[in-house]
Amino acid sequence: MEESAEHRHSGSGKMQLGLSVSDSDVSSFTPLVVLELADDTKAEAISWLLNRIRDKQQNGGAELLVNQLLFPAQDDQKSNPNVFVVGSTLQRLLNGAEDVGLFKEFQDGTMRGFTYANRESFKDFNGDGEGFLSDAECQYIIKHELDTLRAKNEEHVPGYPKLKLYPGKSVVRRLQSKGVLIQYFPLHNKEDLKRLSFSWYKKFKLSFQPLDDIRHYFGEGLALYFGFLEYFTFALVPMALIGIPYYLFDWEDYDKYVLFAVFNLVWSTVFLEVWKRCSATLAYGWGTLCRKKAFEEPRAGFHGALGLNPVTGREEPVYPSSKRQLRIYLVSVPFVLLCLYLSFYVMMVYFDMEFWAINTYHENPNIATSILLFVPSIIYAVVIEIMNLLYRYAAEFLTEWENHRLESSFQNHLVLKVLVFNFVNCFASLFYIAFVMQNMVLLRQSLATLLITSQILNQVMEAFLPYWLQRRRNKKVHKRMRRLMGDKELPLLGQVQLETEMNTYLGTFDDYLEQFLLFGYVSLFSCVYPLAAVLVVLNNITEVYSDAFKMCHVFKRPFSEPAANIGVWQLAFETMSLIAVVTNCALIGLSPQVKAYFPESDTQLILIVVAIEHVLLAFKFILAFVIPDVPKHIQVKLAKLEFDSLEALKKRKTLEDTET
Amino acid sequence: MEESAEHRHSGSGKMQLGLSVSDSDVSSFTPLVVLELADDTKAEAISWLLNRIRDKQQNGGAELLVNQLLFPAQDDQKSNPNVFVVGSTLQRLLNGAEDVGLFKEFQDGTMRGFTYANRESFKDFNGDGEGFLSDAECQYIIKHELDTLRAKNEEHVPGYPKLKLYPGKSVVRRLQSKGVLIQYFPLHNKEDLKRLSFSWYKKFKLSFQPLDDIRHYFGEGLALYFGFLEYFTFALVPMALIGIPYYLFDWEDYDKYVLFAVFNLVWSTVFLEVWKRCSATLAYGWGTLCRKKAFEEPRAGFHGALGLNPVTGREEPVYPSSKRQLRIYLVSVPFVLLCLYLSFYVMMVYFDMEFWAINTYHENPNIATSILLFVPSIIYAVVIEIMNLLYRYAAEFLTEWENHRLESSFQNHLVLKVLVFNFVNCFASLFYIAFVMQNMVLLRQSLATLLITSQILNQVMEAFLPYWLQRRRNKKVHKRMRRLMGDKELPLLGQVQLETEMNTYLGTFDDYLEQFLLFGYVSLFSCVYPLAAVLVVLNNITEVYSDAFKMCHVFKRPFSEPAANIGVWQLAFETMSLIAVVTNCALIGLSPQVKAYFPESDTQLILIVVAIEHVLLAFKFILAFVIPDVPKHIQVKLAKLEFDSLEALKKRKTLEDTET
C-alpha cells in the first residue's frame, strides 16, 4: 500500500527529510486546489483515493496530478499531515473544459461550446493553449473532475468497511458527507489577486468595477452579484437625487409624498426589467447564458435507505418524499409560524417602549429625553438583526434536516424560509405604523433608525469582525511558521497553511439578502423618508469596498460557480416590487393631500385608489411580458448558434448516410 | 423538358389515353397528399418541380413519389389539369420520421426520439415497419419534406424569370406565396374515417372521446383541442349541479350568490392548474412534450427587400422591424381603439333600446310587451356576433399587412387583437350593468339572452351552414362525375375532386375563442345566473358532436400539427381567471347579504373586500407556482430520458477517444 502512494511523487518518508525538497517537489506542477483529509484517515484509504485521482480516465480515474504537503512537526500544535495539492496538465484541463461544457469566444465573436477538436478556432487560443483558461476555470474543471470521480466495483472505502460505496456515485461527496474529506478549496493566485484588488478597490477614483476580472478570478456567480450591486446602486442615484431636495425643503410637510410614491412605482418595475436584460448581456459575454445545466448530483449531506433511483435505475440511498413532506409541514412550517409570532410579540414590546419614551419626552422635554426618543428604535433594530441571525442558523439546520436530495431544492426551501421571516421581521413594524396607526411622523423616524442601525451592524458583522479575527489568526500562523522554519522561504507551505484556516465564504446568499432588505426599505417606504435612497447609495458604495476586501483577503477563495442570472433572487425582488406597488398606492390613498380632493366621501377615494392599483398591477404584468428578457442582438446571436448547430448536425447526418 | 416529367411515372400524354389507366397507375403507391398548381402553370415549371420532388436527397431533392391526376375533359366546366398526388416509400418515411424528430414509444414504455438505426427497439415496430407510422404522421412527414425542399443554384423558377429563388430557402413556400402553388392538403383515409367517426360521434352512448384515435387521424393539435373541450365540459358539471338547485329555489333571491361566487373563485383557479397537468400527460403519451421545436421558417406571405439574414448569414427578403412597429402603432392600434369605441357606442344604443322596452312594458304590461323586454338583448347579441365576425376578418387582414416574418409572431399579434376586442365586445355591457348600474336583475336577464343567442348562432354558423353548403357542393360534384364517367368506379379521382373543393379548416383558433368566451361568461358572472354553467355544458356536449362532424365531413383534412400544450390559450384562460377573481370579489362586495354586515360603514366593507381580493390573488400566484406543471411520474420519465442521452453521449465520447 505504501508503495502506491509513493509511486509517482515523493511519499511521506522522503518528504520529512528536508522541507525544501517537499516544496520544490510540489511545484513540479502548478497547485490549484487543496484537499484536506481528516488527520486520522487510514493510510490505505489515502493511497486508494490518490490512486483513483491519478488513474487514467479510461480506467475511471480523474487523471489529475496530486501531491502531499508535509508541514514540519511542531511541538505546541500538531498540523494535519493529510493535506494535498491537486493540479493538472494543460491537455487534461482542455479536455475537462469540453466535459463541463465551457463556452468560449469563437473567432467570429460569438460564444460557442468549447471542443478540443476545434480548439484552434477559438479566439484566444494560441500555441498549446497556455493562458486560454482562466485560473477560476481551471479550478472549476478540477472540482468537476473530482466531484465526478465515481465508485467502480469497490464495496466500501478501503480501511472503512462501514463506509459503503455505490457504483456510479461520486466518491468525493461520499467521503465528504462521512467526514473523511474535511474540505477542498481552490488556492489564491497571489499575482492575480494583487492586480485584481488594485483595480477593484485600492485605487481611489470612482469607476466601474472590473467585472470581467472579477469573473476571471472568482467566477460568474460572484461577478453577477457585484454587477447587480453596482447596477442597483446606480439605479438608486436618480431616486437619491430627487430625495435630497424633498428632504431639505419639505421636512415637516408629510403631504407632498404622492409624487415620490408615483416615481417609486415606475422605478421599481423598470429597474428589474432592465436588470434582466443587463444580466443576459453579461452572462452571454461570459458564456453562461447558453450553457446547459449539468445533470444534478445529490447533495453531500443527503442520506436514506438503499433503494432504486427511478431515473438512473441504479441502487443508491433514497428518501421517500412523503417523509420529507411530513417533516416540512409538521415541523418546519409550525416552527416558522412560531418564529413569526415571536417577531410580532417583540414588535409589540417595541411599541410599548416607544410610547413610554414619547410619554417621558412629553412630560419632561429636554435633550436627554429627546435622545431617549430614538433609543427604542435602535434597540429594536439591534434585536431584529439578532433575531434574523439566529433564525438564519435555525432555518439552515431545519432545511438540512428536511434531507433534500438536490442542492437546488435545498436552496429553494432555505431561501423561502429565510425570506418570509426576514420580510416580516424587518417590515412588520413599519406596515403597522403606516396602516394601522397611520402615524407618518413615527414611520419616518422608525424607518430612519432601522435603516441606519442595520446598515452599521451589517458592515461590522460582515467585514470588520471577520477581518479582525482573520488578522489575529494570520499573525498567529505567521509567528508559528517563522519559529519553525526560520528565514527559509516556503511560500506554498505558508500560503496553504494560512488559507486552510481562513473562513469559508458561504456563497452570495447573505449578500443578496441584505440587498433585498435594502430594496424593500427603499421601494416600500422611501416616499415618506426620501433620504432612504441616499443612505442606501452610501451604504452600497462602502459595501462594494468591504465586500471586495472580504472576498480578496478575509475568506478562502471560493470555487467559481457558473451562473446565467441571479436565480431565485430575481423572483424575490420582483415579488417585493409587486408588494411595493400595493404599499405605495395605499400610502398615496392615505396622504392628506389626496384625501383633500374627496372631502365628503372616503368610499370614492378608496375605490379610485384600488382601481388605479389594479391598473398599475396589470400594467406591470404586461410590461414584464412585453419587454424581452434578452436584448435583440443577443437573441440573434443565440439563434445563430442554434442554426449553426442544426446545420452541422444535418451535414454530419448526410455524411454518415453517404458513407454507409 | 417533357421527358423528364415522364421519366418515372406516366406523363400527361399517356394519361389521357384511358382513365382507368391513370387511376390504377396512381395506385402504384398510396397517395397521401394532394398538390394543386394553378391551371396556367408553365410546363417547364411543373416538370422542374416534379423533378425536384422526385430527386434523390443527396442531390437536394425530397425523394418522394409524385404523380399527375388527370380528370376527363368536361364540356360545361373545366377541371384544373395540374393536380398531383404525392406518396412515399416506407423507407423514406421512416427516415423522414427521424428528420422531423418524431417521438415514439420505446420498448421500455418511455417515449424516445425515433432513429432509423434503432428502429427495432421501438414498441410497435414489426417487420419492415408497415403500420408503425400513423397516416397523419406520414402526411406530416411529407409536408415537412416538401416544405424543406430548398432552392439550390436556380436563379428563378423555370419559365418565370420574375419568380426569384434564394439558395437555401423553401421552394414550396415561395411558389405558394406567388400563387403558383394553390394548395396542398392531405387526403382522407375513408376506412379510418368511417371507424373514427363511428367511435367518436355516431354511437349513441355517453363516453369519453377516442382522443388517441383523433390524434392518430388528425394529429396532436386538434386532439388537444378536443381533450380540452372534454375536460372543460366535465369541470363545469359540478358547477352546473350546484347551479340547478340555486336556480330552482332562489330564483328571486339575488342575495344568496356569495357562496356561489366563492366557489367560482376556487374553481377557476384549480381548473386551469389541473388542466396543465392533464395536457402534459396527454402530450407526453403522444410524444410531443419532449420534442424540440424545429427552426422556424418565414411565413409564406412574408415579403421584403433583399438583405442579409443576421442568423443564417444568407441573402433573403428582410423587412425592417421599425417599419413593422410603425404599422402596428400608427395603424393597427388606432384601428383597434376605434373598433372598441364603436363597440361602446353600440352598447349605449343597446341600453337606450333596453330602457325603451322596459318603459313600454311598465306603461302597458301584457304578453306582447313582456316578450318585447327580451328583444333588445337578442338584437344586441346578434349585433355582437356580427361585429366579432367582421372584426375577425379585419384583424386578420391587418396582421397580414403588418408583414410578420414568423408564423408564431403573426399568431400572437392576431390572437391579441382578436381577444381584446372580443372580450370588450362581449363583456362590456355586462360589466356596465353589474358595476355602474348595479342592477342584478338586468344583469341576469342580459347574461341569459347573450349566452343563449350566441350559442345558437355559433352552432348555426360553425356547423350547419358549412354542412349545408358542403352537401350542395357534394351533390353537384357527384352529378358531374357520374355524367362523365358513367358507372366506372374511380374512387381516387372522385375523392380528390370532392376534397379539393371542400373548405379549408383554418385551425383551432375560432374553436378556442368560442370556449374562451364561454369560460368568461361562466367564471365572471355565473354567480348571478347559476344556469349559465348548465347552458355551457349543454352547448359543449352538442359542440363535441358538431365539431367532430365538421372535422370528418365538412372540411378538408388538415395537416397534423404537433402541439405540446394549448399554447397562447393557456395564458388567455389564465388572464380571464384573474379577471374573474377581481369580478367575483366585487360582486360579493355589492351583494346586499354582505352589505348587511356593515350597516354603518361602506369604507370598512370595501377595505375588507379589497384585502380579501389581494389575498386571493396572491394565493392564486402561489398556487400556480407551487403546483408542478408536469406530474411527478412524467417528470421522472423526462429526467430518465435526459439521463440516458447524457450517458449515451459520454459512452460515445469515450469510444471515440479510445479509437483515436
mmCIF file of C-alpha atoms in Angstrom, chain B residues 25-170:
data_model
loop_
_atom_site.group_PDB
_atom_site.id
_atom_site.type_symbol
_atom_site.label_atom_id
_atom_site.label_comp_id
_atom_site.label_asym_id
_atom_site.label_seq_id
_atom_site.Cartn_x
_atom_site.Cartn_y
_atom_site.Cartn_z
ATOM 1 C CA ASP B 25 -51.310 3.784 -62.287
ATOM 2 C CA VAL B 26 -51.605 6.251 -59.469
ATOM 3 C CA SER B 27 -52.313 3.490 -57.018
ATOM 4 C CA SER B 28 -48.832 2.072 -57.576
ATOM 5 C CA PHE B 29 -48.251 3.956 -54.345
ATOM 6 C CA THR B 30 -50.640 5.083 -51.621
ATOM 7 C CA PRO B 31 -51.469 8.708 -52.369
ATOM 8 C CA LEU B 32 -51.226 10.727 -49.180
ATOM 9 C CA VAL B 33 -51.078 14.383 -50.135
ATOM 10 C CA VAL B 34 -52.682 16.355 -52.968
ATOM 11 C CA LEU B 35 -50.805 19.195 -54.623
ATOM 12 C CA GLU B 36 -52.736 21.667 -56.749
ATOM 13 C CA LEU B 37 -50.898 24.085 -59.036
ATOM 14 C CA ALA B 38 -52.510 26.997 -60.853
ATOM 15 C CA ASP B 39 -54.091 25.711 -64.085
ATOM 16 C CA ASP B 40 -51.974 28.104 -66.210
ATOM 17 C CA THR B 41 -48.661 26.967 -64.715
ATOM 18 C CA LYS B 42 -45.983 26.648 -67.409
ATOM 19 C CA ALA B 43 -44.970 23.106 -68.313
ATOM 20 C CA GLU B 44 -41.285 23.727 -67.661
ATOM 21 C CA ALA B 45 -42.011 24.910 -64.123
ATOM 22 C CA ILE B 46 -44.110 21.807 -63.480
ATOM 23 C CA SER B 47 -41.536 19.402 -64.751
ATOM 24 C CA TRP B 48 -38.800 21.205 -62.795
ATOM 25 C CA LEU B 49 -40.844 20.982 -59.603
ATOM 26 C CA LEU B 50 -41.705 17.306 -60.109
ATOM 27 C CA ASN B 51 -38.067 16.579 -60.764
ATOM 28 C CA ARG B 52 -37.017 18.333 -57.606
ATOM 29 C CA ILE B 53 -39.616 16.414 -55.603
ATOM 30 C CA ARG B 54 -38.526 13.085 -57.067
ATOM 31 C CA ASP B 55 -34.808 13.739 -56.969
ATOM 32 C CA LYS B 56 -32.561 11.891 -54.501
ATOM 33 C CA GLN B 57 -31.942 13.536 -51.124
ATOM 34 C CA GLN B 58 -28.211 13.629 -51.811
ATOM 35 C CA ASN B 59 -28.952 15.923 -54.752
ATOM 36 C CA GLY B 60 -31.151 18.128 -52.583
ATOM 37 C CA GLY B 61 -34.438 16.554 -53.634
ATOM 38 C CA ALA B 62 -37.295 15.371 -51.471
ATOM 39 C CA GLU B 63 -37.131 11.778 -52.790
ATOM 40 C CA LEU B 64 -40.911 11.419 -52.792
ATOM 41 C CA LEU B 65 -43.282 9.742 -55.252
ATOM 42 C CA VAL B 66 -45.491 12.112 -57.192
ATOM 43 C CA ASN B 67 -47.978 11.602 -59.968
ATOM 44 C CA GLN B 68 -50.353 13.723 -62.012
ATOM 45 C CA LEU B 69 -54.087 13.157 -61.760
ATOM 46 C CA LEU B 70 -55.949 13.723 -64.977
ATOM 47 C CA PHE B 71 -59.629 14.367 -64.910
ATOM 48 C CA PRO B 72 -61.620 13.624 -68.049
ATOM 49 C CA ALA B 73 -62.281 16.673 -70.195
ATOM 50 C CA GLN B 74 -65.605 18.213 -69.363
ATOM 51 C CA ASP B 75 -67.817 20.280 -71.593
ATOM 52 C CA ASP B 76 -69.517 22.510 -69.059
ATOM 53 C CA GLN B 77 -66.749 23.132 -66.540
ATOM 54 C CA LYS B 78 -63.015 22.860 -66.956
ATOM 55 C CA SER B 79 -61.197 20.919 -64.236
ATOM 56 C CA ASN B 80 -57.735 22.005 -63.245
ATOM 57 C CA PRO B 81 -55.299 19.673 -65.052
ATOM 58 C CA ASN B 82 -52.446 20.409 -62.639
ATOM 59 C CA VAL B 83 -53.438 18.252 -59.704
ATOM 60 C CA PHE B 84 -50.836 15.861 -58.331
ATOM 61 C CA VAL B 85 -50.816 13.199 -55.660
ATOM 62 C CA VAL B 86 -47.748 12.655 -53.536
ATOM 63 C CA GLY B 87 -46.751 9.480 -51.752
ATOM 64 C CA SER B 88 -43.606 7.929 -50.447
ATOM 65 C CA THR B 89 -41.827 4.643 -49.879
ATOM 66 C CA LEU B 90 -41.870 3.244 -46.365
ATOM 67 C CA GLN B 91 -38.107 3.556 -46.020
ATOM 68 C CA ARG B 92 -38.227 7.222 -46.945
ATOM 69 C CA LEU B 93 -40.997 7.855 -44.416
ATOM 70 C CA LEU B 94 -39.033 6.206 -41.642
ATOM 71 C CA ASN B 95 -36.017 8.336 -42.497
ATOM 72 C CA GLY B 96 -38.294 11.371 -42.569
ATOM 73 C CA ALA B 97 -39.639 10.465 -39.131
ATOM 74 C CA GLU B 98 -36.106 10.837 -37.846
ATOM 75 C CA ASP B 99 -35.706 14.173 -39.675
ATOM 76 C CA VAL B 100 -38.784 15.714 -38.106
ATOM 77 C CA GLY B 101 -37.772 14.377 -34.683
ATOM 78 C CA LEU B 102 -40.791 12.179 -34.042
ATOM 79 C CA PHE B 103 -41.074 10.640 -30.573
ATOM 80 C CA LYS B 104 -42.426 7.088 -30.377
ATOM 81 C CA GLU B 105 -42.928 4.599 -27.600
ATOM 82 C CA PHE B 106 -39.810 2.614 -26.779
ATOM 83 C CA GLN B 107 -39.770 -0.991 -25.647
ATOM 84 C CA ASP B 108 -39.446 0.057 -22.002
ATOM 85 C CA GLY B 109 -42.583 2.193 -22.184
ATOM 86 C CA THR B 110 -40.856 5.591 -22.275
ATOM 87 C CA MET B 111 -41.099 7.953 -25.241
ATOM 88 C CA ARG B 112 -37.913 8.359 -27.247
ATOM 89 C CA GLY B 113 -36.824 10.219 -30.336
ATOM 90 C CA PHE B 114 -37.151 7.803 -33.261
ATOM 91 C CA THR B 115 -33.971 6.935 -35.137
ATOM 92 C CA TYR B 116 -33.821 4.667 -38.117
ATOM 93 C CA ALA B 117 -30.819 2.838 -36.702
ATOM 94 C CA ASN B 118 -32.691 1.884 -33.502
ATOM 95 C CA ARG B 119 -35.999 1.208 -35.221
ATOM 96 C CA GLU B 120 -36.179 -2.394 -33.969
ATOM 97 C CA SER B 121 -36.179 -1.233 -30.344
ATOM 98 C CA PHE B 122 -39.438 0.701 -30.669
ATOM 99 C CA LYS B 123 -42.551 -0.902 -29.347
ATOM 100 C CA ASP B 124 -44.832 -1.202 -32.347
ATOM 101 C CA PHE B 125 -42.175 -1.732 -34.961
ATOM 102 C CA ASN B 126 -42.770 -5.105 -36.646
ATOM 103 C CA GLY B 127 -41.214 -6.491 -39.790
ATOM 104 C CA ASP B 128 -40.381 -3.701 -42.207
ATOM 105 C CA GLY B 129 -42.278 -1.122 -40.161
ATOM 106 C CA GLU B 130 -45.587 -1.251 -42.010
ATOM 107 C CA GLY B 131 -48.203 0.416 -39.821
ATOM 108 C CA PHE B 132 -45.617 1.864 -37.435
ATOM 109 C CA LEU B 133 -46.384 5.427 -38.523
ATOM 110 C CA SER B 134 -49.968 6.651 -38.474
ATOM 111 C CA ASP B 135 -51.490 8.230 -41.577
ATOM 112 C CA ALA B 136 -51.354 11.650 -40.001
ATOM 113 C CA GLU B 137 -47.676 11.189 -39.205
ATOM 114 C CA CYS B 138 -46.885 10.108 -42.764
ATOM 115 C CA GLN B 139 -48.678 13.145 -44.142
ATOM 116 C CA TYR B 140 -46.917 15.403 -41.667
ATOM 117 C CA ILE B 141 -43.565 13.967 -42.731
ATOM 118 C CA ILE B 142 -44.390 14.509 -46.419
ATOM 119 C CA LYS B 143 -45.445 18.080 -45.663
ATOM 120 C CA HIS B 144 -42.181 18.646 -43.830
ATOM 121 C CA GLU B 145 -40.137 17.200 -46.683
ATOM 122 C CA LEU B 146 -41.993 19.340 -49.217
ATOM 123 C CA ASP B 147 -41.630 22.460 -47.069
ATOM 124 C CA THR B 148 -37.911 21.923 -46.637
ATOM 125 C CA LEU B 149 -37.285 21.307 -50.343
ATOM 126 C CA ARG B 150 -34.773 24.117 -50.748
ATOM 127 C CA ALA B 151 -33.638 26.124 -53.749
ATOM 128 C CA LYS B 152 -30.175 25.200 -54.957
ATOM 129 C CA ASN B 153 -28.466 27.396 -57.540
ATOM 130 C CA GLU B 154 -31.557 28.159 -59.592
ATOM 131 C CA GLU B 155 -31.866 31.918 -60.041
ATOM 132 C CA HIS B 156 -35.586 31.718 -60.650
ATOM 133 C CA VAL B 157 -38.382 29.215 -61.294
ATOM 134 C CA PRO B 158 -38.021 27.900 -64.874
ATOM 135 C CA GLY B 159 -40.469 29.750 -67.103
ATOM 136 C CA TYR B 160 -40.968 32.544 -64.541
ATOM 137 C CA PRO B 161 -37.992 34.922 -64.755
ATOM 138 C CA LYS B 162 -39.608 37.193 -62.190
ATOM 139 C CA LEU B 163 -40.136 34.471 -59.584
ATOM 140 C CA LYS B 164 -36.693 34.657 -57.960
ATOM 141 C CA LEU B 165 -35.355 31.849 -55.793
ATOM 142 C CA TYR B 166 -32.922 32.269 -52.922
ATOM 143 C CA PRO B 167 -30.480 29.437 -52.208
ATOM 144 C CA GLY B 168 -31.436 27.516 -49.086
ATOM 145 C CA LYS B 169 -34.979 28.906 -48.942
ATOM 146 C CA SER B 170 -38.097 26.763 -49.201
#
